mmCIF file of C-alpha atoms and ligand atoms in Angstrom:
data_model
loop_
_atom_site.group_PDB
_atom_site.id
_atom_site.type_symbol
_atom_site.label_atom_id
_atom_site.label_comp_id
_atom_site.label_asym_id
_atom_site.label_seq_id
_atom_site.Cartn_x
_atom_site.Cartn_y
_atom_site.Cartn_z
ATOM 1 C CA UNK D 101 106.223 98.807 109.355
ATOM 2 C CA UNK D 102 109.384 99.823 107.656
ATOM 3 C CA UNK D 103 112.043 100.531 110.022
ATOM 4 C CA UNK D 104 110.273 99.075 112.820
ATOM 5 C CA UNK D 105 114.062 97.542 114.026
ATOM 6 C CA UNK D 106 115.757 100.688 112.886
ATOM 7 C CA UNK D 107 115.166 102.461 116.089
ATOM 8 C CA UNK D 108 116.672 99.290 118.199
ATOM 9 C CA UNK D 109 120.735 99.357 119.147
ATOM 10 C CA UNK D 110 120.914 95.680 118.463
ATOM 11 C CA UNK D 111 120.011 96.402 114.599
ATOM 12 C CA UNK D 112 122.506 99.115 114.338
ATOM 13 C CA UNK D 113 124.719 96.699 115.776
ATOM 14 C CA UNK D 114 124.580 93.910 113.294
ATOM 15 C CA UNK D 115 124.196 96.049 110.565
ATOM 16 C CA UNK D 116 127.790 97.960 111.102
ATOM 17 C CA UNK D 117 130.272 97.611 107.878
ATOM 18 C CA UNK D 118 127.250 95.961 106.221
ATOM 19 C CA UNK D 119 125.146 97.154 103.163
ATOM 20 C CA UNK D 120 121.135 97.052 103.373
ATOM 21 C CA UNK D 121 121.120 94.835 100.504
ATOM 22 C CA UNK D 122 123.798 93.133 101.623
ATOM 23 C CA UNK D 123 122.068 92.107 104.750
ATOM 24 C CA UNK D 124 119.231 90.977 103.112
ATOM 25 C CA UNK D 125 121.055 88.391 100.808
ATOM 26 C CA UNK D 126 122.060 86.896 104.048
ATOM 27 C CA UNK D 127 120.044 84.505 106.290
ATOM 28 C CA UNK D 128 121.467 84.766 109.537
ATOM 29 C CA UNK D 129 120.869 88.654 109.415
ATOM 30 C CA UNK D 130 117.366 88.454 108.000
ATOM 31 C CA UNK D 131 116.423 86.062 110.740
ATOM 32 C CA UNK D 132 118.130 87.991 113.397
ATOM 33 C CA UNK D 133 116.736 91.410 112.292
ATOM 34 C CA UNK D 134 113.408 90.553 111.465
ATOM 35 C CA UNK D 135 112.842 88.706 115.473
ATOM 36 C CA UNK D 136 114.745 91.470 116.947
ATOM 37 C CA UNK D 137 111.267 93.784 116.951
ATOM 38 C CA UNK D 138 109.200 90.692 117.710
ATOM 39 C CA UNK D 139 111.442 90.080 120.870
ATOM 40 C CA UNK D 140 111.416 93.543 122.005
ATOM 41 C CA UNK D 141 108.145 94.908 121.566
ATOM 42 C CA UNK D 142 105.872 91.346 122.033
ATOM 43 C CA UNK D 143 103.949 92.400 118.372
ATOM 44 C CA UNK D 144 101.343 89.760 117.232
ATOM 45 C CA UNK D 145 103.548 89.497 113.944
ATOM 46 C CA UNK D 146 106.573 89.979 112.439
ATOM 47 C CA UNK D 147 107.094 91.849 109.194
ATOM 48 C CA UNK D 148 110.231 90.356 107.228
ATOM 49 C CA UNK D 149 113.776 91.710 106.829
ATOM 50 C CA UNK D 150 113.633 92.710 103.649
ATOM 51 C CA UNK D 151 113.362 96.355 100.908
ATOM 52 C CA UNK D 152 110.841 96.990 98.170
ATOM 53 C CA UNK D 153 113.885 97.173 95.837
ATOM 54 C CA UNK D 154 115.381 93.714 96.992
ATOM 55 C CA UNK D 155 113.859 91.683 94.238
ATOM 56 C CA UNK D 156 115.725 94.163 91.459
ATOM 57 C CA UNK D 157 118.998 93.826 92.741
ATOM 58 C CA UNK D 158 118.738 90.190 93.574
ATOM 59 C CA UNK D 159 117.945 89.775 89.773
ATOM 60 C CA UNK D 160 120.733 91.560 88.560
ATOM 61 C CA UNK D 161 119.577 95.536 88.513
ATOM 62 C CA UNK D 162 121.626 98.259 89.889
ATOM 63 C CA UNK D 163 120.370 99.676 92.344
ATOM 64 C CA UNK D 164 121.370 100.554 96.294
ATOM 65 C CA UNK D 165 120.137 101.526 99.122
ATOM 66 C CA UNK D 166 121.877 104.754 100.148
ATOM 67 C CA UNK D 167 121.775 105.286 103.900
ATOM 68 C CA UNK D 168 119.742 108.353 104.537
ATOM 69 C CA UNK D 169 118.246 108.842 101.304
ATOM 70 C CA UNK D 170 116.744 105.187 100.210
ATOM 71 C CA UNK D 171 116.945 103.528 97.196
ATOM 72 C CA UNK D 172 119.037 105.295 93.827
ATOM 73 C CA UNK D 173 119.062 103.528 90.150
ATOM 74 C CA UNK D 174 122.570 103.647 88.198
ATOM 75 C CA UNK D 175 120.409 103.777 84.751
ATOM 76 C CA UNK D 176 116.800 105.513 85.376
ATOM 77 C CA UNK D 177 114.595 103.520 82.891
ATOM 78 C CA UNK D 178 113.958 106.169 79.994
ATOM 79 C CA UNK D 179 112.895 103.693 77.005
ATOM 80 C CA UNK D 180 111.989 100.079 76.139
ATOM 81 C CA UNK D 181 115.829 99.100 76.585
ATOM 82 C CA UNK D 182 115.721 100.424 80.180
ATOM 83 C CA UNK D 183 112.553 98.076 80.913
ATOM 84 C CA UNK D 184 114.630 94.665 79.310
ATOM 85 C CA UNK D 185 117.076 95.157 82.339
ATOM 86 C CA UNK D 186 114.342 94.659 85.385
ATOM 87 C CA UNK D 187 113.540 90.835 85.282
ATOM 88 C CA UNK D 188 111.330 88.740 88.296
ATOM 89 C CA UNK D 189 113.613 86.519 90.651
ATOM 90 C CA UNK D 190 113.277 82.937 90.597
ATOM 91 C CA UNK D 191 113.698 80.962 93.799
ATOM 92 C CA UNK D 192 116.756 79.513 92.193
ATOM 93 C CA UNK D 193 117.983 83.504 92.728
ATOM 94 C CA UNK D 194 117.256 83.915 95.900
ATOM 95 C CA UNK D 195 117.810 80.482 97.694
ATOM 96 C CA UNK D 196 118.991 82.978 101.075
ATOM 97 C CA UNK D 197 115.442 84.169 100.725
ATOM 98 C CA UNK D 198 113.862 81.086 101.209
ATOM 99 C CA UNK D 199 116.074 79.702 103.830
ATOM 100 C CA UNK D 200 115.428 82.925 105.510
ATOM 101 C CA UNK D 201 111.955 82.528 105.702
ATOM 102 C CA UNK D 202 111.956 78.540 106.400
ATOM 103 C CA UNK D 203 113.714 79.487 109.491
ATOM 104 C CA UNK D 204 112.019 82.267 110.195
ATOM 105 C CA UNK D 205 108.635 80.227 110.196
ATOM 106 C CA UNK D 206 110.109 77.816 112.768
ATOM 107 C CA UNK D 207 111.998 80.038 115.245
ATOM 108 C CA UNK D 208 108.546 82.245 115.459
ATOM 109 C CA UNK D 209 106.537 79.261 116.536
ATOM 110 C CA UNK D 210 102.474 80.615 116.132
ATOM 111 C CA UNK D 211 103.883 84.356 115.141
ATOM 112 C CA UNK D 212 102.867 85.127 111.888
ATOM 113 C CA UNK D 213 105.186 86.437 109.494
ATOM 114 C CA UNK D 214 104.595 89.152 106.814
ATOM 115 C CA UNK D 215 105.827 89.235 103.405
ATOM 116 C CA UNK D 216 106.268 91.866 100.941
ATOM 117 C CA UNK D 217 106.984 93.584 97.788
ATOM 118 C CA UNK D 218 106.424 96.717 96.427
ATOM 119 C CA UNK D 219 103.869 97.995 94.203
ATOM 120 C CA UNK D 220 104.974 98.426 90.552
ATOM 121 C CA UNK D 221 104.073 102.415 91.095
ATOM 122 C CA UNK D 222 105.769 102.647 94.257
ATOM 123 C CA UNK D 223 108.807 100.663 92.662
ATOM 124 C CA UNK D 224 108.929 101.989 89.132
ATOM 125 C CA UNK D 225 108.992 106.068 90.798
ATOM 126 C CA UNK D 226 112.566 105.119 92.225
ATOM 127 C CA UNK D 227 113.274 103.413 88.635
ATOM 128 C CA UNK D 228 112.208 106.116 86.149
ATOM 129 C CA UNK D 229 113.417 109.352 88.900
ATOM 130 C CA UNK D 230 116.323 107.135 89.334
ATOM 131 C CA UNK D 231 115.986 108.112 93.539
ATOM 132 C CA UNK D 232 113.245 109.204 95.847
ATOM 133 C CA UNK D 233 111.003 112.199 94.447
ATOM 134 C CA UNK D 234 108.612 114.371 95.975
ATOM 135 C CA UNK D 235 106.027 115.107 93.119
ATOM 136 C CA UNK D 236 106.898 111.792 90.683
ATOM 137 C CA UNK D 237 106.977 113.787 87.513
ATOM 138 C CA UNK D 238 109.274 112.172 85.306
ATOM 139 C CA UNK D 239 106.982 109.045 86.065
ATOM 140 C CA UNK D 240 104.121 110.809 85.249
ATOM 141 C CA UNK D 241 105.177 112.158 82.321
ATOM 142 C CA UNK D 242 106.085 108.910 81.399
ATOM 143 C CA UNK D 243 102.419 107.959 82.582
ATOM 144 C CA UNK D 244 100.464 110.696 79.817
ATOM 145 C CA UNK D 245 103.371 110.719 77.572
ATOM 146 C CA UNK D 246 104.369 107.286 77.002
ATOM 147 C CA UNK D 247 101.325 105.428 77.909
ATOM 148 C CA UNK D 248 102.331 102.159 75.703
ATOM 149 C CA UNK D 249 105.711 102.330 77.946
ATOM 150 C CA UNK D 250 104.467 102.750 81.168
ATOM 151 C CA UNK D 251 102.209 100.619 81.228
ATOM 152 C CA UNK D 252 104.942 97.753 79.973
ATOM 153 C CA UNK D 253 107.287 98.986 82.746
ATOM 154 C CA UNK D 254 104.545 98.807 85.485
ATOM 155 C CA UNK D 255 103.499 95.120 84.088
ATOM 156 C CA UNK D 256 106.750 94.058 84.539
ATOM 157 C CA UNK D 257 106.707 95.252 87.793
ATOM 158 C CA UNK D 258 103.748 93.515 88.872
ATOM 159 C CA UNK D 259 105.801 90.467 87.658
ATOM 160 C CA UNK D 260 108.568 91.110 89.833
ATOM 161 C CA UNK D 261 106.354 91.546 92.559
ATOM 162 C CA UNK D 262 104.319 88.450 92.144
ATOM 163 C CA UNK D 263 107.510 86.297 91.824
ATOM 164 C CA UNK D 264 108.804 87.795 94.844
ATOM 165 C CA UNK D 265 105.466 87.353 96.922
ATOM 166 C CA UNK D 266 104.979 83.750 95.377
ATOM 167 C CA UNK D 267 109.091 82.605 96.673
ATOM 168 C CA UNK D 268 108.013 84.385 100.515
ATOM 169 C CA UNK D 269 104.417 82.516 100.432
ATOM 170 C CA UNK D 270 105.817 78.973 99.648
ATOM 171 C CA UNK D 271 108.941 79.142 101.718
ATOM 172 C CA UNK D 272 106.151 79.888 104.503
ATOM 173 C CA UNK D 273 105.060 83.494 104.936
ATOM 174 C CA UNK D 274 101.794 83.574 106.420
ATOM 175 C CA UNK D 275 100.455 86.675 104.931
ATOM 176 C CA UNK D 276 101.680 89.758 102.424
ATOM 177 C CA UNK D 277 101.269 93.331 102.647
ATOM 178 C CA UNK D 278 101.847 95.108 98.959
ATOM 179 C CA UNK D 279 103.457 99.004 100.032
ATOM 180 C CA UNK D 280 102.041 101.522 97.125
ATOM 181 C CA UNK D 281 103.818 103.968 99.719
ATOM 182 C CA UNK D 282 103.808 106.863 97.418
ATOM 183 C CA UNK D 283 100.290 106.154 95.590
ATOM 184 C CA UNK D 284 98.699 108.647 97.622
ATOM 185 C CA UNK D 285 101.072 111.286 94.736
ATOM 186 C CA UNK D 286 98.612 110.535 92.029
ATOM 187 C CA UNK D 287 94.335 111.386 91.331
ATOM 188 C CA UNK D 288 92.171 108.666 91.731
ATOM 189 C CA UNK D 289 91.492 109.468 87.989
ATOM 190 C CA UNK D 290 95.024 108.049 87.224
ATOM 191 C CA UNK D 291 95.458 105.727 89.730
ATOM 192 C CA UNK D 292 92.616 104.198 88.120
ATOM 193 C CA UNK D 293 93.803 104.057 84.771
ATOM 194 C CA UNK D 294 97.652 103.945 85.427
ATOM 195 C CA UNK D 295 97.941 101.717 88.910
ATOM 196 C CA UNK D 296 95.088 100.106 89.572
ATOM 197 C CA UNK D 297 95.244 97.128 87.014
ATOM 198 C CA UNK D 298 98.583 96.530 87.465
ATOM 199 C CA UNK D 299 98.306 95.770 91.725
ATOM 200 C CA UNK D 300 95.167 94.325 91.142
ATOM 201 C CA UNK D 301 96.913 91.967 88.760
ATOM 202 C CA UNK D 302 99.745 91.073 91.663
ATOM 203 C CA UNK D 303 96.801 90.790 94.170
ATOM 204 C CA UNK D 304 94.616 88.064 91.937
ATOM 205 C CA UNK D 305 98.015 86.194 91.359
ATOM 206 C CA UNK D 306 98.543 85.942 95.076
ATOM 207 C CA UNK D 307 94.795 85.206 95.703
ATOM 208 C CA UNK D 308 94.869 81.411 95.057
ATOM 209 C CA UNK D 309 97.572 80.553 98.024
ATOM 210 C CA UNK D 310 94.583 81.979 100.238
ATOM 211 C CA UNK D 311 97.133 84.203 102.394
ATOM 212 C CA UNK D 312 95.818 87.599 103.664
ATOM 213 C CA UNK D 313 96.891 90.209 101.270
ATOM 214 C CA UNK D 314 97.526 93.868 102.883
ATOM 215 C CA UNK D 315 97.444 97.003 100.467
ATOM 216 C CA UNK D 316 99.113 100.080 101.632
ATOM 217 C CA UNK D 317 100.031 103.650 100.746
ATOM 218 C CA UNK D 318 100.311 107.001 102.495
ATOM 219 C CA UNK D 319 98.121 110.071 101.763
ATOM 220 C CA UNK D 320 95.970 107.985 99.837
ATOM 221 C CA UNK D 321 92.363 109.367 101.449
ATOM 222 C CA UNK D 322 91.095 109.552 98.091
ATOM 223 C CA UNK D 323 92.531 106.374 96.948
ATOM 224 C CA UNK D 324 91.260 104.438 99.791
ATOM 225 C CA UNK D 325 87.878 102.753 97.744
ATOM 226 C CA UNK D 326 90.038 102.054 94.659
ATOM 227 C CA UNK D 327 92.914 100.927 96.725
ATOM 228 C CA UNK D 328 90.183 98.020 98.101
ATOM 229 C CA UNK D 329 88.330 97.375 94.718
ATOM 230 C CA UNK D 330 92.670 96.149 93.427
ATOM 231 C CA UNK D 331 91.449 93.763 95.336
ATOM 232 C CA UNK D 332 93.372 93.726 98.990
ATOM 233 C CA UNK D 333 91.765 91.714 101.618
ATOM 234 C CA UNK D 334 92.809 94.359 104.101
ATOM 235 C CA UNK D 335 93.647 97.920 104.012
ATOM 236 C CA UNK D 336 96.270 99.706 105.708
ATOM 237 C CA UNK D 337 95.506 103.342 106.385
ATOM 238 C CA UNK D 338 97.544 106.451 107.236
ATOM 239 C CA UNK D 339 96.818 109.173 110.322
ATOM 240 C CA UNK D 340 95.100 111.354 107.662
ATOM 241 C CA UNK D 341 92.102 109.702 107.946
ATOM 242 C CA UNK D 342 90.252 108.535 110.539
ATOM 243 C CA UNK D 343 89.250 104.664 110.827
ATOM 244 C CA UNK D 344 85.506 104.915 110.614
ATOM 245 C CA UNK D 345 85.875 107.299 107.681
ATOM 246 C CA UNK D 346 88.060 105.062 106.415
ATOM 247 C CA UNK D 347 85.873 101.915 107.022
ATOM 248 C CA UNK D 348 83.160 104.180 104.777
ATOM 249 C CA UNK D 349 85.451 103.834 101.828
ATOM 250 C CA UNK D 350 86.966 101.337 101.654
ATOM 251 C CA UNK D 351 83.998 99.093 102.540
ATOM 252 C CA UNK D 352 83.526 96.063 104.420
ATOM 253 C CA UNK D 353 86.946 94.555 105.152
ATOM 254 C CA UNK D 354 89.279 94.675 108.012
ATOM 255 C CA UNK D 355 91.692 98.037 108.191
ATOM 256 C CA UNK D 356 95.166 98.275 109.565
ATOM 257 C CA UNK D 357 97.128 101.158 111.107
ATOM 258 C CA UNK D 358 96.628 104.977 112.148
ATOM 259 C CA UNK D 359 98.817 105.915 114.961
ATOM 260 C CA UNK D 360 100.956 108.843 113.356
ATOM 261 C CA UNK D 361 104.386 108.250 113.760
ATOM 262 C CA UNK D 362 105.107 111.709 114.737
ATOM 263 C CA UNK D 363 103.037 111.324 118.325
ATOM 264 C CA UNK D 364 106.065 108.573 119.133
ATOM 265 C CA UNK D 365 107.524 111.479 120.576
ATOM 266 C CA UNK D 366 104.445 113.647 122.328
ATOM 267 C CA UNK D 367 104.743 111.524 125.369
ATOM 268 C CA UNK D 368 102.519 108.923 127.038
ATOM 269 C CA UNK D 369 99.717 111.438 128.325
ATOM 270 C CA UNK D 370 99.561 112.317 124.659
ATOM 271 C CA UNK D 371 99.679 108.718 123.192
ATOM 272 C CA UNK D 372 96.862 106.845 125.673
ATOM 273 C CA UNK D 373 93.976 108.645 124.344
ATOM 274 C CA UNK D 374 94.870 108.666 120.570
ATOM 275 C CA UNK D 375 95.324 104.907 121.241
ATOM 276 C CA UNK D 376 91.631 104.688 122.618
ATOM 277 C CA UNK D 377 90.322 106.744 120.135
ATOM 278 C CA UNK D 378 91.767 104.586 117.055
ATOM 279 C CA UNK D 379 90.725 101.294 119.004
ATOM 280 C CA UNK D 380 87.397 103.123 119.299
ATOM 281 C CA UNK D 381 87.279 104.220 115.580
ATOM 282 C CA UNK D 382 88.490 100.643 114.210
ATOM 283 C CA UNK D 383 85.437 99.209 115.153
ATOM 284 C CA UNK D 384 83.098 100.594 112.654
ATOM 285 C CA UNK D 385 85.310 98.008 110.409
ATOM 286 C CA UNK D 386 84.953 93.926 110.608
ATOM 287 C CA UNK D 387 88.244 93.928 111.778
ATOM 288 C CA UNK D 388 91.158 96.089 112.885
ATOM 289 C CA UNK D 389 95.104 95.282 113.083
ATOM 290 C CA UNK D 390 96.113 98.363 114.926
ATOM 291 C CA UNK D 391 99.307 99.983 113.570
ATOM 292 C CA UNK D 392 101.590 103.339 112.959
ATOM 293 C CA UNK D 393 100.034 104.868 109.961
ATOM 294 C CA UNK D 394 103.697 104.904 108.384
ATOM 295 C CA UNK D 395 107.214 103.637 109.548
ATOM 296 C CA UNK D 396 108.767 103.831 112.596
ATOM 297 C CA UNK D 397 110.786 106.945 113.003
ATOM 298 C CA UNK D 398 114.704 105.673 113.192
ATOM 299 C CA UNK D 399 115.045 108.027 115.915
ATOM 300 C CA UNK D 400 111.842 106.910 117.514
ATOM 301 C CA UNK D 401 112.394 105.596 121.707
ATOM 302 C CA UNK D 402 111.851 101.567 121.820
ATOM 303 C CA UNK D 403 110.665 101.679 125.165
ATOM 304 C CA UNK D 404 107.842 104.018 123.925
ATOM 305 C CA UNK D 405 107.013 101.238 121.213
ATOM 306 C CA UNK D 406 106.801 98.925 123.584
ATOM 307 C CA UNK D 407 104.499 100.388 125.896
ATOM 308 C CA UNK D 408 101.984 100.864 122.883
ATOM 309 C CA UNK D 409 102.404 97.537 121.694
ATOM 310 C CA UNK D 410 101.650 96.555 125.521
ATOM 311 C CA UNK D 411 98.896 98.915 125.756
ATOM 312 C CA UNK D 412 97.143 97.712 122.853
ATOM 313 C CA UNK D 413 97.016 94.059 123.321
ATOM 314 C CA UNK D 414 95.462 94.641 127.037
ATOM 315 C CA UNK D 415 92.989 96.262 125.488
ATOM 316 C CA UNK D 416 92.107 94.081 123.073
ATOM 317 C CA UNK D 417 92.528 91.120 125.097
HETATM 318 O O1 CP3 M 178 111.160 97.110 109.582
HETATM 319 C C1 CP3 M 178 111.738 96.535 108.668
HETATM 320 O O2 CP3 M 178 112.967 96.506 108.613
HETATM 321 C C2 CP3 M 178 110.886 95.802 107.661
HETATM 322 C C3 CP3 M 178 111.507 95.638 106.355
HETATM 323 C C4 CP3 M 178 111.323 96.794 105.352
HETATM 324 C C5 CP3 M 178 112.388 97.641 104.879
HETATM 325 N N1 CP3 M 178 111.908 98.382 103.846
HETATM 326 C C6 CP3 M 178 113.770 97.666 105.381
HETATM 327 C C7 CP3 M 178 114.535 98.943 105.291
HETATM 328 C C8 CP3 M 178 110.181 97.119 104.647
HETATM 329 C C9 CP3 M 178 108.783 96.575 104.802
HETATM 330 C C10 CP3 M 178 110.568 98.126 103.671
HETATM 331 C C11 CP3 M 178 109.652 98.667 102.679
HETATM 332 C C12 CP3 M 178 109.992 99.915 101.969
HETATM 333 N N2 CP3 M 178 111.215 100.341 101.504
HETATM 334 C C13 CP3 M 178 109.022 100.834 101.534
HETATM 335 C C14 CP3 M 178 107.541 100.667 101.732
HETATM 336 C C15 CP3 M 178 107.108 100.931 103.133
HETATM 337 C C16 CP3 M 178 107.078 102.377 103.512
HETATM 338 O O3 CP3 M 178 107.828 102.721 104.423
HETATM 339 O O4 CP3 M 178 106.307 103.131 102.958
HETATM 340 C C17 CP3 M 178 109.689 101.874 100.852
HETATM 341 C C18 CP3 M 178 109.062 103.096 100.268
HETATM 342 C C19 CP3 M 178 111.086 101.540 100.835
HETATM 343 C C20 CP3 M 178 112.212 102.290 100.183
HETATM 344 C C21 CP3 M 178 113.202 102.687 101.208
HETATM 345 N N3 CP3 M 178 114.118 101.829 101.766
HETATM 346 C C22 CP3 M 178 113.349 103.961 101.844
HETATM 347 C C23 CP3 M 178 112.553 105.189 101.524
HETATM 348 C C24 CP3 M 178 114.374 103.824 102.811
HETATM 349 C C25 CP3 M 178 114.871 104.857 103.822
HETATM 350 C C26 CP3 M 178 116.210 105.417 103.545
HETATM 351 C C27 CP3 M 178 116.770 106.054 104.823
HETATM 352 O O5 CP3 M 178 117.828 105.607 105.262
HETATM 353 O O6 CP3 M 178 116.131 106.988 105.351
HETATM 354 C C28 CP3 M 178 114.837 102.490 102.723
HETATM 355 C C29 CP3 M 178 115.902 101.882 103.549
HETATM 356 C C30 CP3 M 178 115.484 100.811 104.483
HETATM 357 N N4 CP3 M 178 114.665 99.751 104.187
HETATM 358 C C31 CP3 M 178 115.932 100.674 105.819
HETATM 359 C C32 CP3 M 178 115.353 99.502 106.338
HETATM 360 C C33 CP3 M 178 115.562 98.885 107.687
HETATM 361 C C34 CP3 M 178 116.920 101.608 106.522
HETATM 362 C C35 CP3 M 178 118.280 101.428 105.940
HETATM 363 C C36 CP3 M 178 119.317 101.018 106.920
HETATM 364 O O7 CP3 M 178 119.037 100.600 108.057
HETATM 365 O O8 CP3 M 178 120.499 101.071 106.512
#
């Protein structure tokens, strides 16, 4: 999950005097960030040391990272000019991408590494609000007003994310999860007219490399079946809803997550029997990668993480 090294002195450490996206244009960094979780906590994979808005700046957009508040646009995309200045990397952009990974792949030995991108909803709210936004309505004005223009902008998007997925998958990533993080914002009603076709398009793009393909969001209950039918091979649920309720919407396929983030700091007595209770619950699906239902809090206790990380593999063993 997002964050998951956030929480560890040894990332704040190599990340002093150094910009997010600065750290991810450079190998060493991504390889040290993305095993310094994996070494800690023992996890069954490691998620790569990356941003959903990586892939922009790499190919020339403005856009940063600010510390504290996440990712801002210089020029919020407004018109058809706005959408000409978000283009899909090619490896030849991102070589430090690629080396990243190759390395990655090695050092990790039978660990499986995640890749990523962001959904083109996800990624085009930061691009049309120009920052994070809490009820998304310039983009869905954009959405009912400007149908013909959103649905260019989110196309686009779904090209940036498939070029991004395609460079992690052939340097060596082992799976991909696709983070509609703030899908759960929007009706199924639009979803399914404004979102849907344009992850399911990223999705059957990735399909042929035969990779495991994770769909996210948060406070997506409702979205949950459509979420499945963009066709995900697994889906990753929030705390909102419980696994075999999940499992009932989203059909047969394997789900990921709930633990909510916010019992990281309830205490063990607290965390055991939630733990036993989501193991329990996961097994109304075919399968069940057990998870935080959203990042790890940056002010979250590593020791904590590690216990649960612990905890859950002697149980499943
Ligand atoms: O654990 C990891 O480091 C995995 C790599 C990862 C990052 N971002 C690094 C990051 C992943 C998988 C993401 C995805 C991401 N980025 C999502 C989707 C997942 C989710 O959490 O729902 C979203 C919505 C973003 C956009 C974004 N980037 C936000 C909202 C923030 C937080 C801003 C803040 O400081 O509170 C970021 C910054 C970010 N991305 C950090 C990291 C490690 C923290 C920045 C820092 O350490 O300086």
């Amino acid at each position: 999950m997002r964050q998951a090294g956030r929480a560890l002195p040894e990332y704040r450490k190599v990340r002093e005097g150094i910009t997010m996206l600065e750290s991810c244009m450079r190998p060493d960094l991504v390889v040290e960030i993305t095993l310094q979780p994996v070494r800690r906590y023992g996890v069954d994979a490691a998620i790569f040391f990356s941003d959903i808005v990586a892939p922009l700046q790499f190919a020339g957009y403005d856009i940063e990272i600010k510390p504290g508040i996440g990712p801002v646009a210089a020029d919020p995309i407004r018109d058809a000019a706005g959408i000409a200045a978000v283009r899909p990397v090619t490896a030849a952009d991102v070589p430090y991408t690629t080396e990243a990974i190759q390395q990655l792949v090695s050092e990790l030995g039978g660990t499986p590494l995640i890749g990523f991108a962001g959904a083109p909803f996800t990624v085009a709210s930061y691009l049309v609000e120009g920052g994070p936004s809490k009820d998304f309505a310039k983009t869905k004005a954009m959405m009912h007003g400007n149908p013909d223009l959103w649905h260019a902008l989110a196309d686009r998007l779904a090209d940036v994310a498939i070029a991004y997925l395609t460079v992690q998958v052939e340097a060596g990533a082992s799976a991909i999860q696709l983070f509609d993080s703030w899908a759960g914002g929007l009706s199924p009603r639009d979803y399914e007219r404004f979102v849907l076709p344009h992850s399911a398009k990223v999705f059957e793009a990735l399909k042929p490399y035969g990779v495991p393909r994770v769909h996210f969001g948060v406070n997506t209950g409702e979205l949950l079946g459509l979420m499945s039918a963009a066709g995900a091979d697994v889906v990753g649920v929030d705390w909102r809803v419980p696994l075999d309720e999940a499992a009932r919407r989203v059909g047969p396929k394997p789900l990921q997550g709930n633990l909510d983030p916010a019992l990281l700091f309830a205490g063990w007595e607290a965390i055991e029997p939630e733990i036993d209770r989501i193991l329990e619950e996961g097994k109304s699906a075919p399968g069940h990668i057990f998870n935080l239902g959203h990042g790890v809090p940056p002010d979250a206790d590593p020791d904590v993480l590690q216990r649960i990380a612990k905890y859950v593999q002697t149980r499943s063993a």
